[in-house]
């Protein structure tokens, strides 16, 4: 079981692990153990920054309140706007059997500065990065066979060395242990990460996999690694391998060749699983399991391609941390709802302004939604100081290291709406390319219609523009066609991606009716320009933000969504789903008293992509379910079906291979 997977099994399994840890009987070094530290922690604010002096590192005072981790204090009454220092603490029972093992603690995210202590001793710090995971080897700090005191100081003060920078960000400043905490116990050599780089050959669907394994023990220069490759869903074993390797740079590398694979696609998010095992003289030392998929996203002239096919893709962005009951400590039930809604909206692509929880990205992998993940550099600073450049590189390193294997991620992005310099973007682009040479690296601009070839949005691989013509970018929306024509030559033969567009209330009046009208207008204009590869609408939900125009405390929001902060749909939600459907029902004709002729067409605008293995589904007059296969239709193609013994309402649906409805009648 992988380090991340244990956390995803939920509190019950992890509680069983915790209660039974002393009773697990196994050969020495052959069982890895993962224990969730989610749940009750003590919490204490420290506005005077005197906690260290007052001994908080050794344990919090009796007056500390109990909270449930993951946690943000900014949804607590009286602390909604608190930006400063706070402390968390709990006891950790460490069995004597752990002595001699490698014991790690992993924080999936603490916003944004964290210092960790065990029994009053400083373990380490993680600064200027509130949305990326970090791990410490705590083996030397533990007292075995006893209770240990784990404490953490956390600071969400607005900072000139952090990204997001000072107050320049349009979301919440939620401080705290906002994601999962896990203790991981294994033998050495232990695995820091496994990176799987799949190389898909489009001509015959063969593939090569390059595997890089990095150990925590940097002194190890030679090791034996076993690997097992499976299809994730069927559990079919494709190959096993055992290799003795010498370190190449800072990783151990080997390859696996496959004669034929199934590519990952948003309509068929096919996943594979690689289990990697290290050993020592006693036996198995550590086991890690990573899932991945085979896909290729590329630019072909003015077109975007997925697995060699031209596509024009509709998408939407979700602003995490907006439910006022949870804030940035978002539970999985919220993430589950978001992923389902995206699929119901016919969305196949999204972006995130900051690094997301592993679980949400797992959902994107499994539901089939392409992702651009970004570091949270938004609008400022225009030019990076050496300190903030170091922060940006740290966040890029931690983001790519943690999320490298997610097949949903097609691009990393360096910044959003920053009047950034060519020098900064070139440096960070080269830095990111060295971390991951397989994905697009993008920059998002919001003034391409004004700056044209000088806009930072052209400095990435896929030109990206936030189109707010008619609102933030001037109140005359009818100039949009002209602006698009002016942008076209500046693209230098590449496609344009509309990375953001939408209507913010109450900054702009008109309510959801205006949102629907504006949505129709913009999407229809983008569809007319073949060089526009797709769009990401902003956004799925009204969202909590420290820049909000309405509300107070944890209810300070921007009404920018097609749902409210509780994810309840507005009328625009249903309009958007129709606009993003790849299929239109173009004809329904009665043949006789019991049969009808149905004609469907695959859209050839935005969206535009080949559909495969879709179903036309209906119930007949007796209530019996019928399914008619739609094997393959390319953009612009039509198909006719005769439906016999149709129900009185003539109702039927077109469904994706995964079962979600793309169109209904």
Short mmCIF file of N, CA and C in Angstrom, two decimals, residues 75 78 169 185 210 228 311 320 364 378 505 560 572 579 582 585 632 662 664:
data_model
loop_
_atom_site.label_atom_id
_atom_site.label_comp_id
_atom_site.label_asym_id
_atom_site.label_seq_id
_atom_site.Cartn_x
_atom_site.Cartn_y
_atom_site.Cartn_z
N UNK A 75 -12.13 29.62 9.97
CA UNK A 75 -13.59 29.43 9.99
C UNK A 75 -14.12 29.43 11.42
N UNK A 78 -14.46 34.44 15.66
CA UNK A 78 -13.48 35.35 16.24
C UNK A 78 -12.11 35.29 15.59
N UNK A 169 -3.70 37.99 -3.86
CA UNK A 169 -4.30 36.74 -4.29
C UNK A 169 -5.80 36.78 -4.04
N UNK A 185 6.07 4.17 8.63
CA UNK A 185 7.14 3.38 9.24
C UNK A 185 7.57 2.29 8.26
N UNK A 210 9.97 4.84 -18.30
CA UNK A 210 11.19 5.11 -17.56
C UNK A 210 10.82 5.33 -16.11
N UNK A 228 6.41 -4.41 -10.07
CA UNK A 228 5.27 -5.14 -10.63
C UNK A 228 4.34 -4.13 -11.28
N UNK A 311 -8.19 18.42 -30.93
CA UNK A 311 -9.30 18.61 -29.99
C UNK A 311 -9.49 20.10 -29.72
N UNK A 320 -11.21 25.96 -4.65
CA UNK A 320 -11.26 25.12 -3.46
C UNK A 320 -11.31 25.98 -2.19
N UNK A 364 -9.43 13.65 -10.54
CA UNK A 364 -9.26 14.13 -11.92
C UNK A 364 -8.71 13.00 -12.80
N UNK A 378 0.17 35.32 -8.36
CA UNK A 378 -1.00 35.97 -8.96
C UNK A 378 -0.85 37.48 -8.89
N UNK A 505 -20.00 39.03 -9.70
CA UNK A 505 -20.96 39.89 -9.01
C UNK A 505 -20.42 40.16 -7.59
N UNK A 560 -19.05 34.53 -8.41
CA UNK A 560 -18.48 34.34 -9.75
C UNK A 560 -18.90 33.00 -10.33
N UNK A 572 -27.51 29.02 -14.65
CA UNK A 572 -26.38 29.01 -15.58
C UNK A 572 -25.65 27.67 -15.59
N UNK A 579 -23.90 23.76 -23.32
CA UNK A 579 -22.89 24.36 -24.19
C UNK A 579 -21.65 23.46 -24.31
N UNK A 582 -20.60 17.43 -26.14
CA UNK A 582 -20.00 17.19 -27.45
C UNK A 582 -21.02 16.77 -28.51
N UNK A 585 -28.65 16.76 -30.28
CA UNK A 585 -29.76 16.03 -30.88
C UNK A 585 -30.35 16.94 -31.95
N UNK A 632 -18.14 5.07 -32.99
CA UNK A 632 -17.21 6.18 -33.20
C UNK A 632 -17.84 7.21 -34.12
N UNK A 662 -24.43 13.19 -21.59
CA UNK A 662 -23.93 14.37 -22.31
C UNK A 662 -25.05 15.14 -22.99
N UNK A 664 -29.67 14.91 -23.49
CA UNK A 664 -30.90 14.16 -23.23
C UNK A 664 -32.05 14.84 -23.95
#
